[in-house]
mmCIF file of C-alpha atoms in Angstrom:
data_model
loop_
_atom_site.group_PDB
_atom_site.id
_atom_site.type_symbol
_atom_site.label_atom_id
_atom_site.label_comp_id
_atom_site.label_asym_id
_atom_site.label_seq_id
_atom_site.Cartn_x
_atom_site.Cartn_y
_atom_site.Cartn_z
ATOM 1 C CA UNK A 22 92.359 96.692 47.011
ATOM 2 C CA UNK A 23 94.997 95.603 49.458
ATOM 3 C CA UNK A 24 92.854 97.865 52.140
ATOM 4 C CA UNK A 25 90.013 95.529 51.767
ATOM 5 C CA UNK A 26 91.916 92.375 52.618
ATOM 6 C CA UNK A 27 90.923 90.545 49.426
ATOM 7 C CA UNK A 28 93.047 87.431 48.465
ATOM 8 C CA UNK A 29 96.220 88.294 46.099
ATOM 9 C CA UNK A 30 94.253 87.089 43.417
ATOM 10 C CA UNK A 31 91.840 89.919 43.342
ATOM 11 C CA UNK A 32 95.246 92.479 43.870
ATOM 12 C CA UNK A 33 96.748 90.692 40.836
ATOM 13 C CA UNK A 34 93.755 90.891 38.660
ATOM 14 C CA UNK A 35 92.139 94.351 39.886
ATOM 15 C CA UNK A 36 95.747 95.415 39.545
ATOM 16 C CA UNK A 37 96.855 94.415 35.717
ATOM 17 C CA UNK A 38 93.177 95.722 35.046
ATOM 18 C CA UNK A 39 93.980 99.252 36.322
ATOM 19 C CA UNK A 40 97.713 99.220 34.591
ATOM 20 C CA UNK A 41 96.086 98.293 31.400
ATOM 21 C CA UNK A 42 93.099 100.713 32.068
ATOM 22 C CA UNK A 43 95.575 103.494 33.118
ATOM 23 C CA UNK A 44 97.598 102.719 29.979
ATOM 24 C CA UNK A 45 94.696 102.808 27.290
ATOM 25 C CA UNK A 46 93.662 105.902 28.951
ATOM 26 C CA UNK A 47 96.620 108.216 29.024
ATOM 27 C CA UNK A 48 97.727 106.625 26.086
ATOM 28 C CA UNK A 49 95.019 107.527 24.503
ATOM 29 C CA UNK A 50 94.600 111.425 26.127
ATOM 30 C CA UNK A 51 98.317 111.675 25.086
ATOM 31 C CA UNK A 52 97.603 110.803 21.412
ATOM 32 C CA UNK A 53 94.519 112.825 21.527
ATOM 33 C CA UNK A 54 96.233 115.762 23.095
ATOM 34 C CA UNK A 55 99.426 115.951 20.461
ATOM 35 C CA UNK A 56 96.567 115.373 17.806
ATOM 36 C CA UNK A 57 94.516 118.322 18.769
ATOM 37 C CA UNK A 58 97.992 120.541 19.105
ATOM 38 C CA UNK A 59 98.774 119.626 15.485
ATOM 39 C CA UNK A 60 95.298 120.377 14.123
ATOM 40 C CA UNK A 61 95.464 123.886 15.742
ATOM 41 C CA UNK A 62 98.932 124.421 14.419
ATOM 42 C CA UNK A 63 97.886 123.357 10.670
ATOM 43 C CA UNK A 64 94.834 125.784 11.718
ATOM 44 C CA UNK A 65 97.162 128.438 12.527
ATOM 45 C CA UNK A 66 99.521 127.777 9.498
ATOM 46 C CA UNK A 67 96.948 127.867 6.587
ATOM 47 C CA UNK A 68 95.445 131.498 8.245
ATOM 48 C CA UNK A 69 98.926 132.854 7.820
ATOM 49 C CA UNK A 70 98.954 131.213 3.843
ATOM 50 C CA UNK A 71 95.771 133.286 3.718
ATOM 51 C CA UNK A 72 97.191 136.525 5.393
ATOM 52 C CA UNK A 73 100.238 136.518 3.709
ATOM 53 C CA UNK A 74 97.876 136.094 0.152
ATOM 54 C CA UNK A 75 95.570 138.346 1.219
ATOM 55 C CA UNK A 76 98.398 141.051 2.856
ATOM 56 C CA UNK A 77 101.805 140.237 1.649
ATOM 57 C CA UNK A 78 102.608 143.799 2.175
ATOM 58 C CA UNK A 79 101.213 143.828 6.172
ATOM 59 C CA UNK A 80 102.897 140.536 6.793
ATOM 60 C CA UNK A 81 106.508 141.607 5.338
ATOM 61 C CA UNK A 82 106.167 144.375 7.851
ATOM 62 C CA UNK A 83 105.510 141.756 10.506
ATOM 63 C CA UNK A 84 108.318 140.118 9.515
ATOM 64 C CA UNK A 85 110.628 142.908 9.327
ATOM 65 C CA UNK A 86 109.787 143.799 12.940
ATOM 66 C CA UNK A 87 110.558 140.184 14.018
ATOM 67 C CA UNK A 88 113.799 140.311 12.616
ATOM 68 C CA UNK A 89 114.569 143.749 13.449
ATOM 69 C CA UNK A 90 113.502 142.675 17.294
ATOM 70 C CA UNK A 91 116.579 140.062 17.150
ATOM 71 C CA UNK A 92 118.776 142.741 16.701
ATOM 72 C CA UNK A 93 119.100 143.649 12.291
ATOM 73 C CA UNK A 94 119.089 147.190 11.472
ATOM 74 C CA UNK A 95 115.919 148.588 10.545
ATOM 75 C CA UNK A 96 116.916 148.576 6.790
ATOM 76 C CA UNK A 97 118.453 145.389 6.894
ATOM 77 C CA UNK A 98 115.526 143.817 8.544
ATOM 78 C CA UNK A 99 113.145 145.439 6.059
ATOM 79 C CA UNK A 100 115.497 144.189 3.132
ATOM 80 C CA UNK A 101 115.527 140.450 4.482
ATOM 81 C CA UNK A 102 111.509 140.771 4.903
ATOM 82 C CA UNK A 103 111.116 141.491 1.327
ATOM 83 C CA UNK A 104 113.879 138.677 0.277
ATOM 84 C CA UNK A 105 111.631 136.229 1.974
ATOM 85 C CA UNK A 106 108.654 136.949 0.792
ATOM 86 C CA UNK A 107 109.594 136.411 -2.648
ATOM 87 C CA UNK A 108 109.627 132.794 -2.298
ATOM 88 C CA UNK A 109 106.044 131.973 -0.909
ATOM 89 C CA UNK A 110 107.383 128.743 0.418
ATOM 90 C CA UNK A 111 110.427 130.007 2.404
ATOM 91 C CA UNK A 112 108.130 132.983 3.481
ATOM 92 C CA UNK A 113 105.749 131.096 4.772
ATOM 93 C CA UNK A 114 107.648 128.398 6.715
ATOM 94 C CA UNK A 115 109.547 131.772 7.788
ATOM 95 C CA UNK A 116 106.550 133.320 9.051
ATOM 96 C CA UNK A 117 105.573 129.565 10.621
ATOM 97 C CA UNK A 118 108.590 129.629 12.697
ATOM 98 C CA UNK A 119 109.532 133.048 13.472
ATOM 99 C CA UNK A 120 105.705 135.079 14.164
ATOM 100 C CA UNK A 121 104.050 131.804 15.227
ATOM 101 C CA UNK A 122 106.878 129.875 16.744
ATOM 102 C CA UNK A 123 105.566 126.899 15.251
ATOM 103 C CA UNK A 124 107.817 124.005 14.788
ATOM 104 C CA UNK A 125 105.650 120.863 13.401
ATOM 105 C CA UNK A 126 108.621 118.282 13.112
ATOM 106 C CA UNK A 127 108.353 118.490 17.230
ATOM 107 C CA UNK A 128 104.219 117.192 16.859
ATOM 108 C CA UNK A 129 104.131 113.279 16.567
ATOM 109 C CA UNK A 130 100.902 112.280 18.530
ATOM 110 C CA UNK A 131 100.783 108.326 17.421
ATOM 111 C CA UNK A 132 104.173 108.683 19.406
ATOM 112 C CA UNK A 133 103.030 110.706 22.188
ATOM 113 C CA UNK A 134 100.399 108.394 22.777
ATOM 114 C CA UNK A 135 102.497 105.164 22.623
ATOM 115 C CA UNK A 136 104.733 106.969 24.778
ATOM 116 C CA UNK A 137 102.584 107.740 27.323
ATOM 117 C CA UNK A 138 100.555 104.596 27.788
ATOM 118 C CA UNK A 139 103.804 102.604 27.900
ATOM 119 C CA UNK A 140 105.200 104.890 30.794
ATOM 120 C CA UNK A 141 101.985 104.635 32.097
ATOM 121 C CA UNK A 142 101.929 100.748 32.219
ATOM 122 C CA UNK A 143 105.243 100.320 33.506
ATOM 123 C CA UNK A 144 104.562 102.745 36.621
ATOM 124 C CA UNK A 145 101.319 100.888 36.927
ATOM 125 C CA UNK A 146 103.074 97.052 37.068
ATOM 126 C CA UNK A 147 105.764 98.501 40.066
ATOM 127 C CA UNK A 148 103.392 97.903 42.475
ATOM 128 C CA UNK A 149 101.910 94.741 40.976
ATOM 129 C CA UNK A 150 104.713 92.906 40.416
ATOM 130 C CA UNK A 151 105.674 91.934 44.288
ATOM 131 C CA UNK A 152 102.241 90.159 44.104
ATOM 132 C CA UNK A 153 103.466 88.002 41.303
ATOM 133 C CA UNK A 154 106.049 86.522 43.273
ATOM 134 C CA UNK A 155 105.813 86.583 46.962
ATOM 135 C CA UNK A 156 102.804 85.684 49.493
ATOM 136 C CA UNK A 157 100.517 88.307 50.072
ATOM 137 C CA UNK A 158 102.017 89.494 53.516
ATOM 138 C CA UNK A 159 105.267 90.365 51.981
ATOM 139 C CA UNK A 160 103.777 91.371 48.533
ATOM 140 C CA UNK A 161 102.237 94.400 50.370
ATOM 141 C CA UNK A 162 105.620 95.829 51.909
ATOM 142 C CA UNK A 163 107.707 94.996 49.378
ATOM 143 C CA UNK A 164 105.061 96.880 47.284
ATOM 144 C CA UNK A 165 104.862 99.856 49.202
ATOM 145 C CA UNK A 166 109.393 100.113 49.399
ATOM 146 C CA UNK A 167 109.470 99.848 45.853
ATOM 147 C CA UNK A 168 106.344 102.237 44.604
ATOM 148 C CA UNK A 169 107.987 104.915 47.353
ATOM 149 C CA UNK A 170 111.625 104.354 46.178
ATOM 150 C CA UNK A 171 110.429 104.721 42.415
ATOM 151 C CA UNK A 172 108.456 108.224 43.535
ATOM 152 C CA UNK A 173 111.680 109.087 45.064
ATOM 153 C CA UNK A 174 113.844 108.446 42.240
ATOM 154 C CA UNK A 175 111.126 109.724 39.844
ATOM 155 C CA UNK A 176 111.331 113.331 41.847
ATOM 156 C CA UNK A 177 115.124 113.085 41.874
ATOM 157 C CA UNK A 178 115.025 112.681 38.149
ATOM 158 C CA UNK A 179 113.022 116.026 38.001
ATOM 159 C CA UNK A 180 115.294 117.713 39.528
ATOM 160 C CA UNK A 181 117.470 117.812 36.280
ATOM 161 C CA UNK A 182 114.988 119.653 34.696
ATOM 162 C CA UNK A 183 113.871 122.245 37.570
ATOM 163 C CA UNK A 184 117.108 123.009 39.054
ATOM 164 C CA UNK A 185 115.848 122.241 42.189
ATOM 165 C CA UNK A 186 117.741 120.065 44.617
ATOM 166 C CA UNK A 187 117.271 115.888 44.467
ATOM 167 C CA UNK A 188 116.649 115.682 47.906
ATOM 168 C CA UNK A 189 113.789 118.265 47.671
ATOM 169 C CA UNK A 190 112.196 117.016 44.492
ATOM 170 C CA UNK A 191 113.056 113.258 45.551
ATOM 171 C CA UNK A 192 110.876 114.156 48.950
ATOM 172 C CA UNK A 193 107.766 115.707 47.276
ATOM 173 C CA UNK A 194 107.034 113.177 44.870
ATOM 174 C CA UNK A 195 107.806 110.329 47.501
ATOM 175 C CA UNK A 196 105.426 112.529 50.048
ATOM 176 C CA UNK A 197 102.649 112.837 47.301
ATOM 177 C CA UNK A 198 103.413 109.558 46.437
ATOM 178 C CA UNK A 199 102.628 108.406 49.710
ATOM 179 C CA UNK A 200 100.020 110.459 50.659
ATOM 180 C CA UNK A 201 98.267 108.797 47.692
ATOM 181 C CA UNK A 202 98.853 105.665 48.661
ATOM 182 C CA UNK A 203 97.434 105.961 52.277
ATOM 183 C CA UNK A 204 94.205 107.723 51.011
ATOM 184 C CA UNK A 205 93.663 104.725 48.374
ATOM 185 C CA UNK A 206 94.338 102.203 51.053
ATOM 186 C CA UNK A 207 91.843 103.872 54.089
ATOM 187 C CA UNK A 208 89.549 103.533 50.860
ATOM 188 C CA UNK A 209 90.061 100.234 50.280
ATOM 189 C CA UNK A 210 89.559 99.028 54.362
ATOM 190 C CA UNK A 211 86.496 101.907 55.189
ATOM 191 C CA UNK A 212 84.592 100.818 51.650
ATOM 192 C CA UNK A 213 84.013 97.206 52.439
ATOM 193 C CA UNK A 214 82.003 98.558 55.500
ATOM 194 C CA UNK A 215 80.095 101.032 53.705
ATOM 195 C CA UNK A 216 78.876 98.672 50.652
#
C-alpha cells in the first residue's frame, strides 16, 4: 500500500485490516490444524481399543517387541507385555504411547489457534505501528528498520532451535524478510498503473 503512494490513512486502515485478517486466518488454520491432529489421534487410539479386543494375543507380541527393542531381555519383555495387558486401561494407554507414540496431553487446538492468531497480529501491527505516530515520510523508514530488525531477531531466535549460527539464521529471515517486502512494494507502485 505504501508502493501506491496512498495517504497514511489508507496504510493505517488497509494495514489493521490485514493484521486482523492475517490473525483470524492463521488463527483459525492453527485451531483447525491441532483439531484435525487430535481427531486422527482419537481415530488411531479407538482402532488399537479394537485391535487389542479383537487380538490381545497379536498386540502383546507387539508390545513385547517394543519393549524388547529398548533393550529388556526377550523374556522379560514378553513377561512385562503380558503384565500390561491385564489391565485394559494401562495396556491401552501403553500401547497409545509406546506403538503409536501418541501423547494427547501435548494436543490443545483452542490454544494453538489463540496462539497463533495472537503471534500473528502482533507481527502484523510492527509495521503498522510507525504509521500511528509519525508523518507518513518517516512512518515508511522507520517501518521498514523495525519489520527488518524484528526478521533479524526472529531468525536469531531460531537459531536456538537449529543449531545453526545467529548471524546465519538472523541473515536469512532478514533477507526473506526483505525480499518480501520489496516484491509487495513494486506491487503496490506497478498496480496503480495497471488498474
Amino acid at each position: 500500500v505504501v508502493g501506491a503512494s496512498l495517504s497514511p490513512h489508507v496504510v493505517i486502515v488497509t494495514g489493521v485490516a490485514g493484521a486482523i485478517a492475517d490473525a483470524l486466518s492463521m488463527g483459525s488454520s492453527g485451531y483447525l490444524a491441532a483439531k484435525s491432529e487430535a481427531e486422527v489421534q482419537a481415530h488411531q487410539i479407538e482402532m488399537e481399543r479394537q485391535e487389542m479386543r479383537l487380538m490381545p494375543e497379536l498386540e502383546e507380541e507387539e508390545l513385547a517387541l517394543i519393549y524388547e527393542a529398548k533393550g529388556l531381555p526377550k523374556d522379560r519383555a514378553r513377561e512385562t507385555a503380558k503384565t500390561v495387558m491385564q489391565d485394559p486401561v494401562r495396556a491401552l494407554e501403553t500401547q497409545v504411547r509406546e506403538e503409536l507414540n501418541i501423547h494427547p496431553a501435548e494436543l490443545a487446538p483452542l490454544k494453538d489457534g489463540l496462539v497463533t492468531g495472537a503471534s500473528t497480529a502482533v507481527g502484523a501491527f510492527i509495521p503498522i505501528a510507525p504509521f500511528l505516530f509519525m508523518s507518513a515520510g518517516s512512518a515508511v523508514w522507520v517501518s521498514l528498520a523495525v519489520s527488518m530488525a524484528a526478521h533479524f531477531a526472529i531468525g536469531a531466535a531460531r537459531s536456538l532451535f537449529t543449531g545453526r549460527g545467529i548471524w546465519v539464521s538472523g541473515r536469512d529471515m532478514f533477507l526473506v524478510g526483505f525480499g518480501v517486502a520489496a516484491v509487495g512494494y513494486l506491487i503496490g507502485d506497478v498496480l496503480p498503473a495497471l488498474v
